[in-house]
PDB file of C-alpha atoms and ligand atoms in Angstrom:
ATOM      1  CA  MET A 223       0.000   0.000   0.000  1.00 51.00           C
ATOM      2  CA  SER A 224       1.372   3.447  -0.926  1.00 56.00           C
ATOM      3  CA  GLN A 225       1.746   6.205   1.642  1.00 56.00           C
ATOM      4  CA  MET A 226      -1.084   8.122  -0.030  1.00 59.00           C
ATOM      5  CA  GLU A 227      -3.472   5.169   0.110  1.00 61.00           C
ATOM      6  CA  ASP A 228      -2.477   4.630   3.699  1.00 72.00           C
ATOM      7  CA  LEU A 229      -3.871   8.100   4.513  1.00 82.00           C
ATOM      8  CA  CYS A 230      -7.281   7.391   2.938  1.00 93.00           C
ATOM      9  CA  VAL A 231     -10.468   6.403   4.726  1.00 96.00           C
ATOM     10  CA  THR A 232     -12.377   4.087   2.403  1.00 93.00           C
ATOM     11  CA  ASP A 233     -15.222   2.812   4.547  1.00 94.00           C
ATOM     12  CA  CYS A 234     -16.708   4.622   7.535  1.00 97.00           C
ATOM     13  CA  GLU A 235     -20.276   5.004   8.776  1.00 97.00           C
ATOM     14  CA  ARG A 236     -19.759   6.677  12.133  1.00 98.00           C
ATOM     15  CA  CYS A 237     -21.904   9.728  11.296  1.00 98.00           C
ATOM     16  CA  PRO A 238     -25.379   8.577  10.192  1.00 97.00           C
ATOM     17  CA  ALA A 239     -26.537  11.977   8.877  1.00 97.00           C
ATOM     18  CA  LEU A 240     -23.370  12.405   6.819  1.00 98.00           C
ATOM     19  CA  VAL A 241     -23.522   8.877   5.461  1.00 98.00           C
ATOM     20  CA  ASP A 242     -26.992   9.797   4.141  1.00 96.00           C
ATOM     21  CA  SER A 243     -25.897  13.136   2.655  1.00 96.00           C
ATOM     22  CA  ARG A 244     -22.541  12.218   1.126  1.00 97.00           C
ATOM     23  CA  SER A 245     -21.848  10.780  -2.308  1.00 97.00           C
ATOM     24  CA  ARG A 246     -18.416   9.649  -1.209  1.00 98.00           C
ATOM     25  CA  ILE A 247     -15.769  10.078   1.458  1.00 98.00           C
ATOM     26  CA  VAL A 248     -13.502  13.006   0.543  1.00 98.00           C
ATOM     27  CA  ASN A 249      -9.972  12.307   1.694  1.00 98.00           C
ATOM     28  CA  GLY A 250      -7.052  14.696   1.813  1.00 97.00           C
ATOM     29  CA  VAL A 251      -4.926  15.234  -1.284  1.00 97.00           C
ATOM     30  CA  GLY A 252      -1.267  16.054  -1.703  1.00 97.00           C
ATOM     31  CA  PRO A 253       2.085  14.572  -0.759  1.00 96.00           C
ATOM     32  CA  GLY A 254       2.289  12.217   2.189  1.00 95.00           C
ATOM     33  CA  ASP A 255       5.417  14.098   3.326  1.00 96.00           C
ATOM     34  CA  ALA A 256       4.198  17.670   2.771  1.00 97.00           C
ATOM     35  CA  ASP A 257       5.748  20.477   4.839  1.00 97.00           C
ATOM     36  CA  LEU A 258       2.517  22.447   4.690  1.00 98.00           C
ATOM     37  CA  VAL A 259      -0.940  21.026   5.475  1.00 98.00           C
ATOM     38  CA  PHE A 260      -4.156  23.024   5.021  1.00 98.00           C
ATOM     39  CA  VAL A 261      -7.171  21.960   7.079  1.00 98.00           C
ATOM     40  CA  GLY A 262     -10.693  23.048   6.177  1.00 98.00           C
ATOM     41  CA  GLU A 263     -14.059  22.303   7.704  1.00 98.00           C
ATOM     42  CA  ALA A 264     -15.885  19.768   5.543  1.00 98.00           C
ATOM     43  CA  PRO A 265     -16.522  18.952   1.888  1.00 97.00           C
ATOM     44  CA  GLY A 266     -19.111  21.072   0.065  1.00 95.00           C
ATOM     45  CA  ALA A 267     -21.202  20.128  -2.958  1.00 95.00           C
ATOM     46  CA  GLN A 268     -18.410  20.296  -5.518  1.00 95.00           C
ATOM     47  CA  GLU A 269     -15.942  18.522  -3.259  1.00 97.00           C
ATOM     48  CA  ASP A 270     -18.508  15.776  -2.669  1.00 97.00           C
ATOM     49  CA  GLU A 271     -19.085  15.461  -6.402  1.00 97.00           C
ATOM     50  CA  ARG A 272     -15.414  15.417  -7.372  1.00 97.00           C
ATOM     51  CA  GLY A 273     -14.022  13.603  -4.354  1.00 97.00           C
ATOM     52  CA  GLU A 274     -11.380  16.254  -3.617  1.00 97.00           C
ATOM     53  CA  PRO A 275     -11.199  18.988  -0.960  1.00 98.00           C
ATOM     54  CA  PHE A 276     -11.158  22.683  -1.884  1.00 97.00           C
ATOM     55  CA  VAL A 277     -12.206  22.589  -5.520  1.00 95.00           C
ATOM     56  CA  GLY A 278     -14.536  25.118  -7.185  1.00 90.00           C
ATOM     57  CA  ARG A 279     -14.268  28.825  -6.410  1.00 93.00           C
ATOM     58  CA  SER A 280     -12.729  28.427  -2.939  1.00 94.00           C
ATOM     59  CA  GLY A 281     -10.170  26.077  -4.397  1.00 96.00           C
ATOM     60  CA  ASP A 282      -9.363  28.614  -7.114  1.00 96.00           C
ATOM     61  CA  VAL A 283      -8.679  31.277  -4.462  1.00 97.00           C
ATOM     62  CA  LEU A 284      -6.407  28.888  -2.572  1.00 97.00           C
ATOM     63  CA  ASN A 285      -4.625  27.829  -5.764  1.00 97.00           C
ATOM     64  CA  ASP A 286      -4.069  31.482  -6.753  1.00 96.00           C
ATOM     65  CA  ALA A 287      -2.604  32.339  -3.343  1.00 97.00           C
ATOM     66  CA  LEU A 288      -0.285  29.343  -3.538  1.00 97.00           C
ATOM     67  CA  ARG A 289       0.795  30.314  -7.041  1.00 97.00           C
ATOM     68  CA  ASP A 290       1.614  33.829  -5.792  1.00 95.00           C
ATOM     69  CA  VAL A 291       4.289  32.320  -3.536  1.00 95.00           C
ATOM     70  CA  GLY A 292       5.586  29.961  -6.211  1.00 94.00           C
ATOM     71  CA  LEU A 293       3.762  26.849  -5.050  1.00 95.00           C
ATOM     72  CA  ALA A 294       1.552  24.444  -6.955  1.00 95.00           C
ATOM     73  CA  ARG A 295      -1.456  22.863  -5.328  1.00 96.00           C
ATOM     74  CA  ALA A 296       0.310  19.508  -5.671  1.00 96.00           C
ATOM     75  CA  ASP A 297       3.123  20.771  -3.403  1.00 96.00           C
ATOM     76  CA  VAL A 298       0.916  20.923  -0.287  1.00 97.00           C
ATOM     77  CA  ARG A 299      -1.503  18.676   1.551  1.00 98.00           C
ATOM     78  CA  ILE A 300      -5.152  19.757   1.689  1.00 98.00           C
ATOM     79  CA  THR A 301      -7.647  18.044   3.968  1.00 98.00           C
ATOM     80  CA  ASN A 302     -10.700  18.648   6.182  1.00 98.00           C
ATOM     81  CA  CYS A 303     -11.856  18.151   9.782  1.00 98.00           C
ATOM     82  CA  VAL A 304     -14.666  15.887   8.560  1.00 98.00           C
ATOM     83  CA  ARG A 305     -14.509  13.860   5.362  1.00 98.00           C
ATOM     84  CA  CYS A 306     -18.190  13.663   4.442  1.00 98.00           C
ATOM     85  CA  ARG A 307     -20.455  16.440   3.215  1.00 98.00           C
ATOM     86  CA  PRO A 308     -22.980  17.679   5.812  1.00 97.00           C
ATOM     87  CA  PRO A 309     -26.571  18.088   4.574  1.00 96.00           C
ATOM     88  CA  GLU A 310     -27.410  21.581   3.242  1.00 93.00           C
ATOM     89  CA  ASN A 311     -23.759  22.487   3.844  1.00 89.00           C
ATOM     90  CA  ARG A 312     -24.447  22.980   7.558  1.00 96.00           C
ATOM     91  CA  ASN A 313     -21.523  23.046   9.958  1.00 95.00           C
ATOM     92  CA  PRO A 314     -20.448  19.637  11.229  1.00 97.00           C
ATOM     93  CA  THR A 315     -21.772  18.889  14.712  1.00 98.00           C
ATOM     94  CA  SER A 316     -19.382  18.413  17.612  1.00 97.00           C
ATOM     95  CA  ASP A 317     -20.173  14.670  17.553  1.00 98.00           C
ATOM     96  CA  GLU A 318     -19.245  14.495  13.854  1.00 98.00           C
ATOM     97  CA  LEU A 319     -16.042  16.425  14.499  1.00 98.00           C
ATOM     98  CA  ASP A 320     -15.259  14.021  17.347  1.00 98.00           C
ATOM     99  CA  ASN A 321     -15.973  11.013  15.139  1.00 98.00           C
ATOM    100  CA  CYS A 322     -13.601  12.143  12.403  1.00 98.00           C
ATOM    101  CA  GLU A 323     -10.892  13.638  14.621  1.00 97.00           C
ATOM    102  CA  GLY A 324      -8.838  10.460  14.790  1.00 96.00           C
ATOM    103  CA  TYR A 325      -8.476  10.346  11.013  1.00 97.00           C
ATOM    104  CA  LEU A 326      -7.138  13.900  10.899  1.00 97.00           C
ATOM    105  CA  GLN A 327      -4.787  13.255  13.810  1.00 96.00           C
ATOM    106  CA  THR A 328      -3.447  10.128  12.121  1.00 96.00           C
ATOM    107  CA  GLU A 329      -3.023  12.019   8.842  1.00 97.00           C
ATOM    108  CA  LEU A 330      -1.039  14.763  10.596  1.00 97.00           C
ATOM    109  CA  ASP A 331       1.028  12.261  12.569  1.00 96.00           C
ATOM    110  CA  ARG A 332       1.994  10.359   9.417  1.00 96.00           C
ATOM    111  CA  ILE A 333       2.813  13.506   7.434  1.00 97.00           C
ATOM    112  CA  ASP A 334       4.428  15.369  10.346  1.00 97.00           C
ATOM    113  CA  PRO A 335       4.393  18.761   8.558  1.00 97.00           C
ATOM    114  CA  GLU A 336       6.376  21.869   9.479  1.00 97.00           C
ATOM    115  CA  LEU A 337       3.150  23.857   9.709  1.00 98.00           C
ATOM    116  CA  VAL A 338      -0.607  23.316   9.786  1.00 98.00           C
ATOM    117  CA  VAL A 339      -2.858  26.083   8.389  1.00 98.00           C
ATOM    118  CA  THR A 340      -6.465  26.244   9.542  1.00 98.00           C
ATOM    119  CA  LEU A 341      -8.812  27.623   6.892  1.00 98.00           C
ATOM    120  CA  GLY A 342     -11.700  29.302   8.706  1.00 97.00           C
ATOM    121  CA  LYS A 343     -13.391  29.278  12.068  1.00 97.00           C
ATOM    122  CA  VAL A 344     -14.401  25.626  12.446  1.00 97.00           C
ATOM    123  CA  PRO A 345     -10.961  24.057  11.922  1.00 98.00           C
ATOM    124  CA  SER A 346      -9.268  26.870  13.859  1.00 98.00           C
ATOM    125  CA  GLU A 347     -11.467  26.389  16.907  1.00 98.00           C
ATOM    126  CA  ARG A 348     -11.285  22.626  16.634  1.00 97.00           C
ATOM    127  CA  LEU A 349      -7.513  22.373  16.443  1.00 98.00           C
ATOM    128  CA  LEU A 350      -6.819  25.136  18.960  1.00 97.00           C
ATOM    129  CA  ASP A 351      -9.622  24.024  21.309  1.00 96.00           C
ATOM    130  CA  ARG A 352     -10.757  27.573  22.022  1.00 97.00           C
ATOM    131  CA  SER A 353     -12.869  30.265  20.469  1.00 98.00           C
ATOM    132  CA  VAL A 354     -11.048  32.063  17.636  1.00 98.00           C
ATOM    133  CA  ALA A 355     -11.749  35.483  16.076  1.00 98.00           C
ATOM    134  CA  VAL A 356     -10.447  34.372  12.700  1.00 97.00           C
ATOM    135  CA  THR A 357     -10.243  37.739  10.930  1.00 95.00           C
ATOM    136  CA  GLU A 358      -8.417  39.376  13.840  1.00 96.00           C
ATOM    137  CA  GLU A 359      -6.113  36.402  14.415  1.00 97.00           C
ATOM    138  CA  ALA A 360      -5.392  35.539  10.772  1.00 97.00           C
ATOM    139  CA  GLY A 361      -1.657  35.091  10.269  1.00 96.00           C
ATOM    140  CA  ASP A 362      -1.019  34.339  13.963  1.00 98.00           C
ATOM    141  CA  VAL A 363       1.015  31.231  14.724  1.00 98.00           C
ATOM    142  CA  VAL A 364       0.332  29.225  17.853  1.00 97.00           C
ATOM    143  CA  ASP A 365       1.456  25.920  19.294  1.00 97.00           C
ATOM    144  CA  ALA A 366      -1.387  23.422  19.627  1.00 97.00           C
ATOM    145  CA  ARG A 367      -1.684  19.944  21.051  1.00 96.00           C
ATOM    146  CA  ILE A 368      -3.227  17.761  18.328  1.00 95.00           C
ATOM    147  CA  GLY A 369      -3.570  14.174  19.425  1.00 91.00           C
ATOM    148  CA  ASP A 370      -0.280  13.197  21.010  1.00 91.00           C
ATOM    149  CA  SER A 371       1.759  15.798  19.147  1.00 94.00           C
ATOM    150  CA  SER A 372       2.568  19.466  19.536  1.00 96.00           C
ATOM    151  CA  ARG A 373       2.144  21.327  16.238  1.00 97.00           C
ATOM    152  CA  ARG A 374       2.673  24.826  14.896  1.00 98.00           C
ATOM    153  CA  VAL A 375      -0.620  26.134  13.590  1.00 98.00           C
ATOM    154  CA  LEU A 376      -1.194  29.265  11.522  1.00 98.00           C
ATOM    155  CA  ILE A 377      -4.721  30.668  11.587  1.00 98.00           C
ATOM    156  CA  SER A 378      -6.274  31.816   8.303  1.00 98.00           C
ATOM    157  CA  VAL A 379      -9.627  33.027   7.081  1.00 97.00           C
ATOM    158  CA  HIS A 380     -11.448  30.624   4.764  1.00 97.00           C
ATOM    159  CA  PRO A 381     -10.753  31.304   1.063  1.00 97.00           C
ATOM    160  CA  ALA A 382     -14.524  31.591   0.452  1.00 94.00           C
ATOM    161  CA  ALA A 383     -14.555  34.643   2.750  1.00 94.00           C
ATOM    162  CA  THR A 384     -12.608  36.532   0.073  1.00 94.00           C
ATOM    163  CA  LEU A 385     -15.398  35.902  -2.438  1.00 93.00           C
ATOM    164  CA  TYR A 386     -17.976  37.703  -0.313  1.00 89.00           C
ATOM    165  CA  ASP A 387     -15.713  40.361   1.171  1.00 92.00           C
ATOM    166  CA  ARG A 388     -12.891  41.620  -1.052  1.00 89.00           C
ATOM    167  CA  SER A 389     -11.181  43.216   1.934  1.00 90.00           C
ATOM    168  CA  GLN A 390     -10.408  39.694   3.158  1.00 94.00           C
ATOM    169  CA  ARG A 391      -8.360  38.946   0.060  1.00 94.00           C
ATOM    170  CA  GLU A 392      -5.189  40.572   1.372  1.00 95.00           C
ATOM    171  CA  THR A 393      -5.690  38.978   4.799  1.00 96.00           C
ATOM    172  CA  PHE A 394      -5.854  35.593   3.130  1.00 97.00           C
ATOM    173  CA  THR A 395      -2.932  36.032   0.738  1.00 96.00           C
ATOM    174  CA  ASP A 396      -0.762  37.477   3.530  1.00 96.00           C
ATOM    175  CA  ALA A 397      -1.531  34.439   5.714  1.00 97.00           C
ATOM    176  CA  ILE A 398      -0.634  32.027   2.905  1.00 97.00           C
ATOM    177  CA  ALA A 399       2.619  33.891   2.207  1.00 96.00           C
ATOM    178  CA  ARG A 400       3.531  33.767   5.906  1.00 96.00           C
ATOM    179  CA  ALA A 401       2.698  30.059   6.008  1.00 97.00           C
ATOM    180  CA  ALA A 402       4.960  29.347   3.022  1.00 96.00           C
ATOM    181  CA  ASP A 403       7.794  31.289   4.683  1.00 95.00           C
ATOM    182  CA  LEU A 404       7.396  29.506   8.023  1.00 95.00           C
ATOM    183  CA  ALA A 405       7.227  26.082   6.381  1.00 92.00           C
ATOM    184  CA  GLY A 406      10.333  26.943   4.366  1.00 89.00           C
ATOM    185  CA  VAL A 407       8.658  26.177   1.051  1.00 89.00           C
ATOM    186  CA  ARG A 408       8.285  29.613  -0.531  1.00 84.00           C
ATOM    187  CA  GLU A 409       9.805  30.046  -3.986  1.00 75.00           C
ATOM    188  CA  THR A 410      11.160  33.577  -3.692  1.00 63.00           C
ATOM    189  CA  ASP A 411      11.298  34.224  -7.451  1.00 53.00           C
ATOM    190  CA  GLY A 412       7.864  32.658  -8.028  1.00 45.00           C
ATOM    191  CA  GLY A 413       9.386  30.598 -10.807  1.00 42.00           C
ATOM    192  CA  GLN A 414       9.509  33.659 -13.043  1.00 37.00           C
ATOM    193  CA  THR A 415      12.500  34.816 -15.008  1.00 29.00           C
ATOM    194  CA  SER A 416      13.488  38.436 -14.381  1.00 30.00           C
ATOM    195  CA  LEU A 417      14.552  40.727 -17.201  1.00 32.00           C
ATOM    196  CA  GLY A 418      17.986  40.789 -15.601  1.00 30.00           C
ATOM    197  CA  ASP A 419      18.495  37.212 -16.767  1.00 33.00           C
ATOM    198  CA  TYR A 420      18.483  38.165 -20.456  1.00 29.00           C
TER     199      TYR A 420
HETATM  200  S1  SF4 B  49     -17.266  12.382   8.607  1.00 76.21           S
HETATM  201 FE1  SF4 B  49     -15.513  11.053   9.134  1.00 76.21          FE
HETATM  202  S2  SF4 B  49     -16.189   9.857  10.920  1.00 76.21           S
HETATM  203 FE2  SF4 B  49     -18.044  10.720   9.935  1.00 76.21          FE
HETATM  204  S3  SF4 B  49     -18.738   9.109   8.515  1.00 76.21           S
HETATM  205 FE3  SF4 B  49     -17.404  10.503   7.346  1.00 76.21          FE
HETATM  206  S4  SF4 B  49     -15.350   9.583   7.448  1.00 76.21           S
HETATM  207 FE4  SF4 B  49     -16.604   8.628   9.072  1.00 76.21          FE
END
């Protein structure tokens, strides 16, 4: 079994309401040894349909912010607190978050990244185990106990927030740039050739 397959949940029925609402289990994507792991809340409609986290417009915002710091989506790990789509896109309940927590902890333990980035309020509050004012705290880095491990966590607004409030765009891109710097994965020239090279 490959390392990627090892990180996949293929059969789970712990959350009855989510088993009814999902089309499939949406596992994390990206390298099994990524330095940077992004954690969202739960799959939405497009993620449920395509079987991949952070696709559609939110995924485009995330991909653009990664590209701005010279990273491809395939360079990072992207996952969620719960792996099945809640009905009507409601927030996952605390029981559902509890049920799925072990999968996320195992994923983080196996990957052992330099930095975890929480995308939005639900994953931030879940991983930090406290209430979080995401907009005010975006870009802050804190140490958190996740399972048996201590991890560096950077708080970020959810990429979808930038679609409804343009003022959040800079907050989001600044947080992603800081995350890339802290994880040591930023490509400083963005892969572009300067005129000075000619
Ligand atoms: S959300 Fe997680 S724990 Fe709940 S059914 Fe899906 S995979 Fe299982």
